[in-house]
Amino acid sequence: MLYPIAMNRFRTGLINWKDKEVRRWVMISAVLLGCFTHVFAQELSWPGDLSAYQPAVPRFRADTFDIRRYGAKADARTLNTQAIQSAIDACARAGGGVVLIPDGFWLTGPLVLKSGVNMHLQHGALLQFTRDRSQYPLVKTNYEGLVAVRCQSPISAEGAENIGITGQGIIDGGGDAWRMVKKSKVPPDVWQQLVSSGGVLSKDGKTWYPSASSLKGSETSDAGVWKPGMQIEDFAAIKDFLRPNLLKFTSCKKILLQGVTFRNSPAWCLHPLMCEDLTVSHITVYNPDYAQNGDGIDVESCTRVLIEDSHFATGDDGICLKSGRDEEGRKRGMPTQYVLVRNCVVYHAHGGFVIGSEMSGGVHDVVVQHCTFIGSDNGLRFKTTRGRGGVVENIFVDGVVMENIVHDAILFDMYYMATNAAVPIGEVKAEPVTEATPVFRRFLIRNVVCRGAQRGIYIRGLPEMPVQQLKLEHISLSDTREGLICSYARQVRFDDLYVFPVKTDPVMELAQVQDIRFDSLHFDPDARCLMSLRGKDNAGIRLAGVSPARGDGMIRYADGAVPAMVQLQGK
């Protein structure tokens, strides 16, 4: 009963420090906050044993099946689908081995990988998937976390084990024949080339579509989403809109992607779904920066994943973890878990490393080490929204370097694509907590350096479910437009934070937060205001080791915030 009584008096401004109830609440809160913060800090530590994260690596027989023996021709004209698929099938029947793609230009339609097969591309090999969209039949599959109908992926496998794509060659998905393009995303000469090549324009003339079928799909509600009673033939009129992912592996085990360049995907580039033991090593993924939905790799509902020593430049998220969308994702109930990402570089992308927004099955036990993000829209991007549900927890990030980030270096956003995200703080109404309420908790992020971004750190939780239990250590943010913005968060610790934004009035903005601690905080000595605090529900904010040392005058209070909510060292 003490907390409601005391907080009500704080909110109404009727604070009487002689009141025994108020003094008891303050003392108890201080003790509990200190104990809780200590326990939280002790529990949230770097995982000592990463053996659970290590995937089992497939082993392949040495027998080689050269696609030329099955009639394939490297003349850039012959459609080699049947010849290459015959080599894959023969290899699988023989118990596995290597399907060899020699150097040369190999034109093909969609291929299905089988158990035991390692498709190996020699240096100088270009496996070019045809731009003839009629070669890709409609199939029932899964897309963006929902059961859907799409065109068959150029490379697919389902229920296979011990499969691989290796070598030094290039796989081109022919995505430019599928993708719509926004006029605002490309230079004028590229736009003119698209328009003159054929296709159709949207009614407002701002988007180019490769066909009338593609345009019709863009105007169709829930295009491609499978609903009870539907047949695949029901989607024929919008077939061209239902772009495939370049690679789609479903329910496969022991997968190796190594050395190859994947480029120009119609939609997502690499999509392992409900797979186990995936190793991705030394690959390159490239899509134009205007490639709509042109993600690099989307790991969905997978267990034991290693992504290492790889480079990504994409039109959407670079490295992304997912686990299904909304009720369907929760019913599937398959989290993405035990993922290790290390020594990767991401250039243009919507996010360097991303979790969400389709994370309804949960994501947990993820380690990201020694990655570099240059020129991406966001660096570390964690996104969800009401209705998703799912728990994202035990996420560990260490040693990330960023430069020229367009938006946010570190982003936690629980309002992804929400229409009410711009409602002023305090006016957003809390909703009942249900299984559809998403949870972000237990993140440890350390040793991050960013030079250049719109915002250094942006944290936006929900009133009913704040972002919680975050620990950010040894973070250096410079030449950002804004420093730290944090709302609806609790149990957050910042340790050794250097925040030097261009905008220093204020350096940090906090609203409706509880149990927030800053230890060793560094900022521009010429800053006009260190922190703006808004809202009547703030509590337990502590600043220690502030450099330069400043007094209460460096904190601005508004919308019900009062000085009693903040504890300065020595005060």
Coordinates of C-alpha atoms in Angstrom, one line a residue:
M1 CA 0.0 0.0 0.0
L2 CA 3.0 2.3 0.5
Y3 CA 3.8 2.7 -3.2
P4 CA 0.4 3.8 -4.4
I5 CA 0.0 6.2 -1.5
A6 CA 3.3 7.9 -2.0
M7 CA 3.2 7.9 -5.8
N8 CA -0.3 9.5 -5.7
R9 CA 1.1 12.3 -3.5
F10 CA 4.1 12.8 -5.9
R11 CA 1.7 13.0 -8.8
T12 CA -0.6 15.6 -7.1
G13 CA 2.3 17.6 -5.8
L14 CA 1.3 17.0 -2.2
I15 CA 4.8 15.9 -1.0
N16 CA 5.4 16.2 2.7
W17 CA 8.7 14.8 3.7
K18 CA 7.6 14.8 7.3
D19 CA 5.0 12.2 6.4
K20 CA 6.2 8.9 7.8
E21 CA 4.6 6.9 4.9
V22 CA 6.5 8.9 2.3
R23 CA 9.8 8.6 4.2
R24 CA 9.2 4.8 4.6
W25 CA 8.4 4.4 0.9
V26 CA 11.5 6.3 -0.2
M27 CA 13.7 4.3 2.1
I28 CA 12.2 0.9 1.1
S29 CA 12.4 1.8 -2.6
A30 CA 16.0 2.8 -2.3
V31 CA 16.9 -0.5 -0.6
L32 CA 14.8 -2.6 -3.0
L33 CA 16.2 -0.8 -6.0
G34 CA 19.7 -1.2 -4.9
C35 CA 19.2 -4.9 -4.2
F36 CA 17.3 -5.5 -7.4
T37 CA 19.8 -3.7 -9.6
H38 CA 22.6 -5.7 -8.0
V39 CA 20.9 -9.0 -8.6
F40 CA 20.0 -8.0 -12.1
A41 CA 23.6 -7.0 -12.9
Q42 CA 24.9 -10.2 -11.5
E43 CA 22.5 -12.4 -13.5
L44 CA 22.9 -10.7 -16.8
S45 CA 26.4 -11.6 -17.7
W46 CA 28.2 -12.9 -20.8
P47 CA 27.6 -16.6 -21.5
G48 CA 30.7 -18.5 -20.6
D49 CA 30.0 -21.7 -22.7
L50 CA 29.0 -21.3 -26.3
S51 CA 29.0 -25.0 -27.1
A52 CA 25.2 -25.1 -27.3
Y53 CA 25.4 -22.5 -30.1
Q54 CA 27.7 -24.6 -32.3
P55 CA 25.8 -26.3 -35.2
A56 CA 26.6 -29.8 -36.4
V57 CA 28.4 -29.5 -39.8
P58 CA 27.3 -31.7 -42.7
R59 CA 29.7 -34.2 -44.2
F60 CA 29.6 -35.0 -47.9
R61 CA 30.8 -37.9 -50.0
A62 CA 33.6 -37.2 -52.4
D63 CA 31.7 -38.6 -55.5
T64 CA 31.3 -35.8 -58.1
F65 CA 28.4 -35.3 -60.5
D66 CA 29.4 -32.8 -63.1
I67 CA 26.3 -31.2 -64.6
R68 CA 27.8 -31.3 -68.1
R69 CA 27.4 -35.1 -68.0
Y70 CA 23.7 -34.5 -67.8
G71 CA 23.5 -32.2 -70.8
A72 CA 24.1 -28.8 -69.2
K73 CA 25.5 -26.1 -71.5
A74 CA 27.3 -22.9 -70.5
D75 CA 26.1 -20.8 -73.4
A76 CA 23.8 -18.4 -71.5
R77 CA 20.9 -19.5 -73.8
T78 CA 20.2 -23.1 -72.9
L79 CA 17.8 -23.5 -70.0
N80 CA 19.6 -26.1 -68.0
T81 CA 16.9 -26.8 -65.3
Q82 CA 16.3 -30.4 -66.3
A83 CA 20.1 -31.2 -66.6
I84 CA 21.1 -29.7 -63.3
Q85 CA 18.1 -31.2 -61.5
S86 CA 19.0 -34.6 -63.0
A87 CA 22.5 -34.3 -61.6
I88 CA 21.1 -33.4 -58.1
D89 CA 18.7 -36.3 -58.2
A90 CA 21.3 -38.8 -59.3
C91 CA 23.7 -37.6 -56.6
A92 CA 21.0 -38.0 -53.9
R93 CA 20.1 -41.5 -55.2
A94 CA 23.7 -42.5 -55.0
G95 CA 23.9 -41.6 -51.3
G96 CA 25.1 -38.0 -51.8
G97 CA 28.2 -36.3 -53.0
V98 CA 29.1 -33.1 -55.0
V99 CA 27.1 -31.7 -57.8
L100 CA 29.7 -29.7 -59.7
I101 CA 28.8 -26.3 -61.4
P102 CA 32.0 -25.6 -63.5
D103 CA 33.1 -22.2 -64.5
G104 CA 30.8 -20.7 -67.1
F105 CA 27.4 -19.1 -67.6
W106 CA 24.7 -21.5 -66.6
L107 CA 21.1 -20.5 -67.2
T108 CA 18.5 -22.4 -65.2
G109 CA 15.0 -22.4 -63.7
P110 CA 14.1 -23.4 -60.1
L111 CA 16.1 -26.2 -58.5
V112 CA 15.3 -28.5 -55.5
L113 CA 18.2 -29.6 -53.4
K114 CA 18.2 -33.2 -51.9
S115 CA 19.7 -34.9 -48.9
G116 CA 23.4 -35.5 -49.0
V117 CA 24.0 -33.1 -51.9
N118 CA 26.6 -30.3 -51.9
M119 CA 26.2 -28.1 -54.9
H120 CA 29.6 -26.7 -55.5
L121 CA 30.3 -23.7 -57.8
Q122 CA 33.8 -23.4 -59.1
H123 CA 35.5 -20.0 -59.3
G124 CA 34.1 -18.3 -62.4
A125 CA 30.8 -20.1 -62.3
L126 CA 27.6 -18.0 -62.7
L127 CA 24.4 -19.8 -61.9
Q128 CA 21.9 -17.5 -63.5
F129 CA 18.2 -18.1 -62.7
T130 CA 16.0 -17.2 -65.6
R131 CA 14.0 -14.0 -65.7
D132 CA 11.1 -15.9 -67.3
R133 CA 8.6 -15.7 -64.5
S134 CA 6.5 -18.5 -66.1
Q135 CA 9.2 -21.0 -65.1
Y136 CA 8.3 -20.5 -61.4
P137 CA 5.0 -22.2 -60.5
L138 CA 2.9 -21.1 -57.5
V139 CA 3.4 -23.2 -54.4
K140 CA 2.0 -23.2 -50.8
T141 CA 4.7 -22.0 -48.5
N142 CA 5.4 -19.5 -45.7
Y143 CA 6.3 -15.8 -46.1
E144 CA 6.7 -13.0 -43.6
G145 CA 5.6 -15.4 -40.8
L146 CA 2.3 -16.5 -42.4
V147 CA 1.2 -19.4 -44.5
A148 CA 1.2 -18.1 -48.0
V149 CA 1.3 -18.8 -51.7
R150 CA 4.3 -17.6 -53.5
C151 CA 6.2 -18.5 -56.7
Q152 CA 8.6 -21.4 -56.3
S153 CA 12.0 -20.3 -55.0
P154 CA 15.0 -20.6 -57.4
I155 CA 16.7 -22.8 -54.8
S156 CA 14.6 -24.8 -52.3
A157 CA 14.7 -27.9 -50.1
E158 CA 12.2 -29.4 -47.7
G159 CA 12.9 -32.0 -45.0
A160 CA 16.4 -32.5 -46.4
E161 CA 19.5 -33.4 -44.3
N162 CA 23.2 -32.8 -45.0
I163 CA 22.9 -30.2 -47.8
G164 CA 25.3 -27.5 -48.9
I165 CA 26.0 -24.8 -51.4
T166 CA 29.8 -24.1 -51.5
G167 CA 32.5 -22.8 -53.7
Q168 CA 33.6 -19.4 -55.1
G169 CA 30.9 -18.9 -57.8
I170 CA 27.9 -16.5 -58.1
I171 CA 24.2 -17.3 -57.8
D172 CA 22.0 -14.7 -59.4
G173 CA 18.3 -14.8 -58.6
G174 CA 17.1 -12.7 -61.5
G175 CA 15.3 -10.4 -59.1
D176 CA 15.2 -7.4 -61.3
A177 CA 12.5 -9.2 -63.4
W178 CA 10.3 -9.4 -60.3
R179 CA 10.7 -6.4 -58.2
M180 CA 8.6 -3.3 -58.2
V181 CA 10.7 -0.1 -58.0
K182 CA 9.8 3.2 -56.4
K183 CA 10.7 6.3 -58.4
S184 CA 12.1 8.0 -55.3
K185 CA 14.6 5.2 -54.7
V186 CA 16.6 5.3 -58.0
P187 CA 18.4 7.9 -60.1
P188 CA 16.4 9.5 -63.0
D189 CA 18.3 7.5 -65.7
V190 CA 17.6 4.2 -64.0
W191 CA 13.9 5.2 -63.7
Q192 CA 13.7 6.0 -67.4
Q193 CA 15.3 2.7 -68.3
L194 CA 12.7 0.9 -66.3
V195 CA 9.8 2.7 -67.8
S196 CA 11.1 2.3 -71.3
S197 CA 11.6 -1.5 -70.7
G198 CA 7.9 -2.1 -70.4
G199 CA 5.9 -2.9 -67.4
V200 CA 3.2 -0.6 -65.9
L201 CA 3.1 2.3 -63.5
S202 CA 1.0 2.8 -60.4
K203 CA -1.9 5.2 -60.7
D204 CA 0.2 8.0 -59.1
G205 CA 3.1 7.2 -61.4
K206 CA 5.5 6.8 -58.5
T207 CA 6.0 3.0 -58.6
W208 CA 7.0 0.8 -61.6
Y209 CA 5.7 -2.8 -61.8
P210 CA 7.1 -5.4 -64.1
S211 CA 3.6 -6.5 -65.2
A212 CA -0.1 -5.8 -64.8
S213 CA -0.3 -9.0 -62.7
S214 CA 2.3 -7.5 -60.3
L215 CA 0.4 -4.2 -60.1
K216 CA -2.9 -6.0 -59.4
G217 CA -1.2 -7.9 -56.5
S218 CA -0.2 -4.6 -54.9
E219 CA -3.8 -3.5 -54.9
T220 CA -5.1 -6.8 -53.4
S221 CA -5.7 -7.0 -49.7
D222 CA -3.6 -9.7 -48.0
A223 CA -2.1 -10.7 -51.3
G224 CA -0.7 -14.2 -51.1
V225 CA -2.0 -15.0 -47.6
W226 CA -3.5 -18.5 -47.5
K227 CA -7.0 -18.7 -45.9
P228 CA -9.2 -21.7 -45.3
G229 CA -10.9 -23.0 -48.4
M230 CA -8.5 -21.4 -50.8
Q231 CA -6.8 -23.2 -53.8
I232 CA -3.5 -22.3 -55.3
E233 CA -5.3 -21.5 -58.5
D234 CA -7.0 -18.6 -56.7
F235 CA -3.8 -16.7 -56.8
A236 CA -3.1 -17.0 -60.5
A237 CA -4.2 -13.5 -61.4
I238 CA -1.6 -11.9 -59.1
K239 CA 1.2 -14.5 -59.7
D240 CA 3.8 -12.0 -60.7
F241 CA 3.4 -10.1 -57.4
L242 CA 4.1 -13.2 -55.3
R243 CA 7.9 -12.9 -55.6
P244 CA 9.9 -15.9 -54.3
N245 CA 12.8 -15.8 -51.9
L246 CA 16.0 -16.7 -53.7
L247 CA 16.8 -19.6 -51.3
K248 CA 14.2 -21.3 -49.1
F249 CA 15.1 -24.3 -46.9
T250 CA 12.2 -25.6 -44.8
S251 CA 12.6 -28.2 -42.0
C252 CA 16.1 -29.1 -43.0
K253 CA 19.0 -30.3 -40.9
K254 CA 22.8 -29.8 -41.2
I255 CA 23.1 -27.1 -43.8
L256 CA 26.3 -25.5 -45.1
L257 CA 26.4 -22.2 -47.1
Q258 CA 30.1 -21.4 -47.7
G259 CA 32.1 -19.1 -50.0
V260 CA 29.4 -18.4 -52.6
T261 CA 28.0 -15.0 -53.6
F262 CA 24.2 -14.7 -53.6
R263 CA 22.8 -11.7 -55.4
N264 CA 19.7 -10.1 -57.0
S265 CA 17.0 -11.9 -55.2
P266 CA 13.3 -11.4 -56.1
A267 CA 12.4 -10.9 -52.4
W268 CA 14.4 -12.1 -49.4
C269 CA 17.7 -13.6 -50.4
L270 CA 18.3 -16.5 -47.9
H271 CA 15.4 -17.9 -45.8
P272 CA 16.1 -20.9 -43.6
L273 CA 12.8 -21.8 -42.0
M274 CA 12.4 -24.3 -39.1
C275 CA 15.9 -25.7 -39.7
E276 CA 18.5 -27.1 -37.4
D277 CA 22.3 -26.8 -37.5
L278 CA 22.9 -24.1 -40.1
T279 CA 26.4 -22.9 -40.9
V280 CA 26.9 -19.8 -43.0
S281 CA 30.5 -18.9 -43.6
H282 CA 32.4 -16.6 -45.9
I283 CA 29.5 -15.7 -48.1
T284 CA 28.6 -12.5 -49.8
V285 CA 25.0 -11.3 -50.2
Y286 CA 24.2 -8.4 -52.5
N287 CA 21.0 -6.7 -53.5
P288 CA 20.5 -3.1 -54.8
D289 CA 19.7 -0.6 -52.0
Y290 CA 16.3 0.0 -53.7
A291 CA 15.4 -3.7 -53.7
Q292 CA 12.0 -3.9 -51.9
N293 CA 12.0 -6.7 -49.3
G294 CA 15.5 -7.5 -50.4
D295 CA 16.7 -8.8 -47.0
G296 CA 20.1 -10.5 -46.8
I297 CA 19.4 -13.5 -44.5
D298 CA 16.2 -14.2 -42.5
V299 CA 16.7 -17.0 -40.0
E300 CA 13.2 -18.0 -38.9
S301 CA 12.4 -20.5 -36.1
C302 CA 15.8 -22.2 -36.4
T303 CA 18.1 -23.8 -33.8
R304 CA 21.9 -23.7 -33.7
V305 CA 23.0 -21.2 -36.3
L306 CA 26.4 -19.9 -37.1
I307 CA 26.8 -16.9 -39.4
E308 CA 30.4 -15.8 -39.7
D309 CA 33.0 -13.9 -41.8
S310 CA 30.3 -12.8 -44.3
H311 CA 29.4 -9.5 -46.1
F312 CA 26.0 -8.1 -46.8
A313 CA 24.7 -5.2 -48.8
T314 CA 20.9 -5.3 -49.2
G315 CA 17.7 -3.5 -49.9
D316 CA 16.2 -4.4 -46.5
D317 CA 17.5 -5.9 -43.3
G318 CA 21.0 -7.4 -43.5
I319 CA 21.1 -10.2 -40.9
C320 CA 17.7 -10.8 -39.4
L321 CA 16.2 -13.3 -36.9
K322 CA 12.4 -14.1 -36.9
S323 CA 10.0 -16.8 -35.6
G324 CA 6.6 -16.4 -37.1
R325 CA 3.9 -13.7 -37.1
D326 CA 1.1 -13.1 -34.6
E327 CA -1.2 -16.0 -33.8
E328 CA 0.2 -18.3 -36.4
G329 CA 3.7 -17.8 -35.1
R330 CA 2.6 -18.4 -31.5
K331 CA 0.8 -21.6 -32.5
R332 CA 3.9 -22.8 -34.3
G333 CA 5.8 -22.1 -31.1
M334 CA 9.3 -22.6 -32.6
P335 CA 11.7 -19.9 -31.4
T336 CA 14.9 -19.0 -33.1
Q337 CA 17.5 -20.0 -30.6
Y338 CA 21.2 -20.5 -30.0
V339 CA 22.5 -18.2 -32.8
L340 CA 26.1 -17.0 -33.1
V341 CA 26.9 -14.1 -35.5
R342 CA 30.5 -13.1 -35.7
N343 CA 33.0 -11.2 -37.9
C344 CA 30.4 -9.9 -40.4
V345 CA 30.1 -6.7 -42.3
V346 CA 26.9 -5.0 -43.4
Y347 CA 26.8 -2.1 -45.7
H348 CA 23.6 -0.6 -47.0
A349 CA 20.6 -2.3 -45.3
H350 CA 17.6 -1.3 -43.2
G351 CA 19.4 -2.8 -40.2
G352 CA 22.8 -4.4 -39.7
F353 CA 21.7 -7.0 -37.1
V354 CA 17.9 -7.2 -36.6
I355 CA 15.4 -9.2 -34.5
G356 CA 11.8 -9.0 -35.6
S357 CA 9.3 -7.8 -36.3
E358 CA 7.9 -11.3 -36.9
M359 CA 9.1 -12.8 -33.6
S360 CA 5.9 -14.3 -32.2
G361 CA 7.5 -17.7 -31.5
G362 CA 10.3 -16.1 -29.5
V363 CA 14.0 -15.5 -30.0
H364 CA 16.5 -16.3 -27.3
D365 CA 20.2 -17.1 -26.6
V366 CA 21.8 -15.0 -29.4
V367 CA 25.4 -13.9 -29.5
V368 CA 26.7 -11.2 -31.8
Q369 CA 30.5 -10.5 -31.9
H370 CA 32.9 -8.3 -33.8
C371 CA 30.6 -7.0 -36.5
T372 CA 30.8 -3.8 -38.6
F373 CA 27.9 -1.8 -40.0
I374 CA 28.7 1.0 -42.5
G375 CA 26.0 3.2 -44.0
S376 CA 23.1 1.0 -42.9
D377 CA 19.8 2.7 -42.0
N378 CA 20.0 1.3 -38.5
G379 CA 22.8 -0.6 -36.7
L380 CA 21.3 -2.9 -34.0
R381 CA 17.6 -3.0 -34.7
F382 CA 15.1 -4.8 -32.4
K383 CA 11.5 -4.3 -33.5
T384 CA 8.1 -5.6 -32.7
T385 CA 4.5 -4.4 -32.2
R386 CA 1.3 -5.1 -30.3
G387 CA -0.3 -8.3 -31.5
R388 CA 3.0 -10.1 -32.1
G389 CA 3.4 -11.7 -28.7
G390 CA 6.6 -13.7 -28.2
V391 CA 9.6 -13.2 -25.9
V392 CA 13.0 -11.9 -27.0
E393 CA 15.6 -12.5 -24.3
N394 CA 19.1 -13.4 -23.5
I395 CA 20.6 -11.4 -26.4
F396 CA 24.4 -10.7 -26.1
V397 CA 26.2 -8.2 -28.3
D398 CA 30.0 -7.4 -28.0
G399 CA 32.4 -5.5 -30.2
V400 CA 30.3 -3.7 -32.8
V401 CA 31.7 -0.8 -34.9
M402 CA 29.4 1.5 -36.9
E403 CA 29.8 4.6 -39.1
N404 CA 27.4 6.8 -41.0
I405 CA 24.2 5.2 -39.7
V406 CA 21.2 6.9 -41.3
H407 CA 18.8 6.6 -38.4
D408 CA 19.5 4.8 -35.1
A409 CA 22.7 3.1 -33.9
I410 CA 20.9 1.1 -31.3
L411 CA 17.1 0.8 -31.6
F412 CA 14.5 -0.9 -29.5
D413 CA 11.1 -0.2 -31.0
M414 CA 7.9 -1.9 -29.8
Y415 CA 5.7 0.3 -32.1
Y416 CA 7.0 -1.0 -35.4
M417 CA 4.6 0.1 -38.2
A418 CA 2.0 1.3 -35.5
T419 CA -0.4 4.1 -36.4
N420 CA -0.4 5.6 -32.9
A421 CA 3.4 5.6 -32.4
A422 CA 3.5 9.4 -32.7
V423 CA 1.0 10.0 -29.8
P424 CA 2.7 12.1 -27.1
I425 CA 4.3 10.4 -24.2
G426 CA 1.7 9.9 -21.4
E427 CA -1.2 9.9 -23.7
V428 CA -0.6 6.4 -25.0
K429 CA -3.0 4.1 -23.1
A430 CA -1.8 0.9 -21.7
E431 CA -3.6 -2.2 -23.0
P432 CA -4.3 -5.5 -21.1
V433 CA -1.3 -7.8 -21.2
T434 CA -2.2 -11.0 -23.1
E435 CA -0.3 -13.7 -25.1
A436 CA -0.3 -11.1 -27.9
T437 CA 1.8 -8.7 -25.9
P438 CA 5.5 -8.8 -27.0
V439 CA 8.4 -8.9 -24.6
F440 CA 11.9 -7.5 -24.9
R441 CA 14.1 -8.3 -21.9
R442 CA 17.6 -9.4 -20.9
F443 CA 19.9 -7.7 -23.4
L444 CA 23.6 -7.2 -22.7
I445 CA 25.2 -4.9 -25.2
R446 CA 28.9 -3.8 -24.7
N447 CA 31.9 -2.4 -26.5
V448 CA 29.9 -0.5 -29.2
V449 CA 31.4 2.5 -31.1
C450 CA 29.4 4.6 -33.5
R451 CA 30.4 7.7 -35.4
G452 CA 27.6 9.4 -37.2
A453 CA 23.8 8.6 -36.8
Q454 CA 20.5 10.5 -36.5
R455 CA 20.1 9.1 -33.0
G456 CA 22.6 7.2 -30.8
I457 CA 20.2 5.1 -28.8
Y458 CA 16.4 5.0 -29.2
I459 CA 14.3 2.8 -26.8
R460 CA 10.5 2.9 -27.0
G461 CA 8.6 0.3 -25.1
L462 CA 4.9 -0.2 -24.4
P463 CA 3.1 1.3 -21.4
E464 CA 1.9 -2.1 -20.5
M465 CA 5.2 -3.9 -21.3
P466 CA 8.3 -1.7 -21.1
V467 CA 11.6 -2.7 -22.6
Q468 CA 13.3 -4.2 -19.5
Q469 CA 16.5 -5.6 -18.1
L470 CA 19.0 -3.9 -20.5
K471 CA 22.7 -3.6 -19.7
L472 CA 24.7 -1.4 -22.0
E473 CA 28.4 -1.1 -21.2
H474 CA 31.3 0.8 -22.8
I475 CA 29.3 2.6 -25.5
S476 CA 30.7 5.5 -27.4
L477 CA 28.4 7.6 -29.6
S478 CA 29.8 10.6 -31.5
D479 CA 28.6 12.9 -34.2
T480 CA 25.0 11.7 -33.8
R481 CA 22.2 14.3 -34.3
E482 CA 20.6 13.2 -31.1
G483 CA 22.0 11.3 -28.1
L484 CA 19.7 9.0 -26.1
I485 CA 15.9 8.8 -26.2
C486 CA 14.3 6.4 -23.8
S487 CA 10.6 5.9 -23.0
Y488 CA 8.7 3.1 -21.3
A489 CA 11.7 1.2 -20.1
R490 CA 12.7 -0.2 -16.7
Q491 CA 15.7 -2.0 -15.1
V492 CA 18.2 -0.4 -17.5
R493 CA 21.8 0.1 -16.6
F494 CA 24.2 2.2 -18.6
D495 CA 27.9 1.8 -17.6
D496 CA 30.7 3.9 -19.2
L497 CA 28.5 5.7 -21.7
Y498 CA 30.1 8.3 -23.9
V499 CA 27.3 10.3 -25.7
F500 CA 28.4 13.3 -27.8
P501 CA 25.5 14.4 -30.0
V502 CA 25.3 17.5 -32.1
K503 CA 22.1 18.5 -30.4
T504 CA 22.9 19.1 -26.7
D505 CA 19.7 20.6 -25.4
P506 CA 19.1 18.0 -24.1
V507 CA 21.7 15.3 -24.5
M508 CA 19.2 12.7 -23.3
E509 CA 15.5 12.5 -23.2
L510 CA 13.7 10.1 -20.7
A511 CA 10.0 9.6 -20.2
Q512 CA 8.0 7.1 -18.1
V513 CA 11.0 5.0 -17.0
Q514 CA 11.8 3.2 -13.8
D515 CA 15.0 1.8 -12.3
I516 CA 17.4 3.5 -14.7
R517 CA 21.0 3.8 -13.7
F518 CA 23.9 5.6 -15.3
D519 CA 27.4 4.8 -14.0
S520 CA 30.3 6.8 -15.6
L521 CA 28.4 9.0 -18.0
H522 CA 30.4 11.3 -20.3
F523 CA 29.0 14.2 -22.4
D524 CA 30.0 17.5 -23.9
P525 CA 30.9 20.0 -21.2
D526 CA 29.3 22.8 -23.2
A527 CA 25.9 21.0 -23.3
R528 CA 23.0 23.2 -22.2
C529 CA 21.0 20.4 -20.7
L530 CA 22.0 16.9 -19.8
M531 CA 18.6 15.3 -19.4
S532 CA 15.0 16.1 -20.1
L533 CA 12.6 14.0 -17.9
R534 CA 8.9 13.9 -18.7
G535 CA 6.0 12.0 -17.2
K536 CA 4.5 11.4 -13.8
D537 CA 5.5 7.7 -13.7
N538 CA 9.3 8.0 -13.6
A539 CA 11.0 6.5 -10.6
G540 CA 14.4 5.3 -9.5
I541 CA 16.7 7.2 -11.9
R542 CA 20.3 7.3 -10.7
L543 CA 23.2 9.2 -12.1
A544 CA 26.7 8.4 -10.8
G545 CA 30.1 9.3 -12.1
V546 CA 28.8 12.1 -14.4
S547 CA 31.6 13.8 -16.3
P548 CA 31.6 16.8 -16.3
A549 CA 30.0 16.9 -12.9
R550 CA 26.9 19.0 -13.0
G551 CA 24.1 19.8 -10.5
D552 CA 20.4 19.6 -10.6
G553 CA 20.2 22.5 -13.1
M554 CA 21.3 20.2 -15.9
I555 CA 18.0 18.3 -15.6
R556 CA 14.7 19.7 -17.0
Y557 CA 11.4 18.3 -15.7
A558 CA 8.0 18.4 -17.5
D559 CA 4.6 16.7 -17.6
G560 CA 4.6 15.7 -14.0
A561 CA 8.3 14.8 -13.6
V562 CA 9.8 16.1 -10.3
P563 CA 13.4 16.2 -8.9
A564 CA 12.6 13.5 -6.3
M565 CA 12.6 10.9 -9.2
V566 CA 16.3 11.4 -9.8
Q567 CA 19.2 10.7 -7.5
L568 CA 22.5 12.4 -8.3
Q569 CA 25.7 11.0 -6.7
G570 CA 26.5 12.9 -3.5
K571 CA 22.9 14.3 -3.3

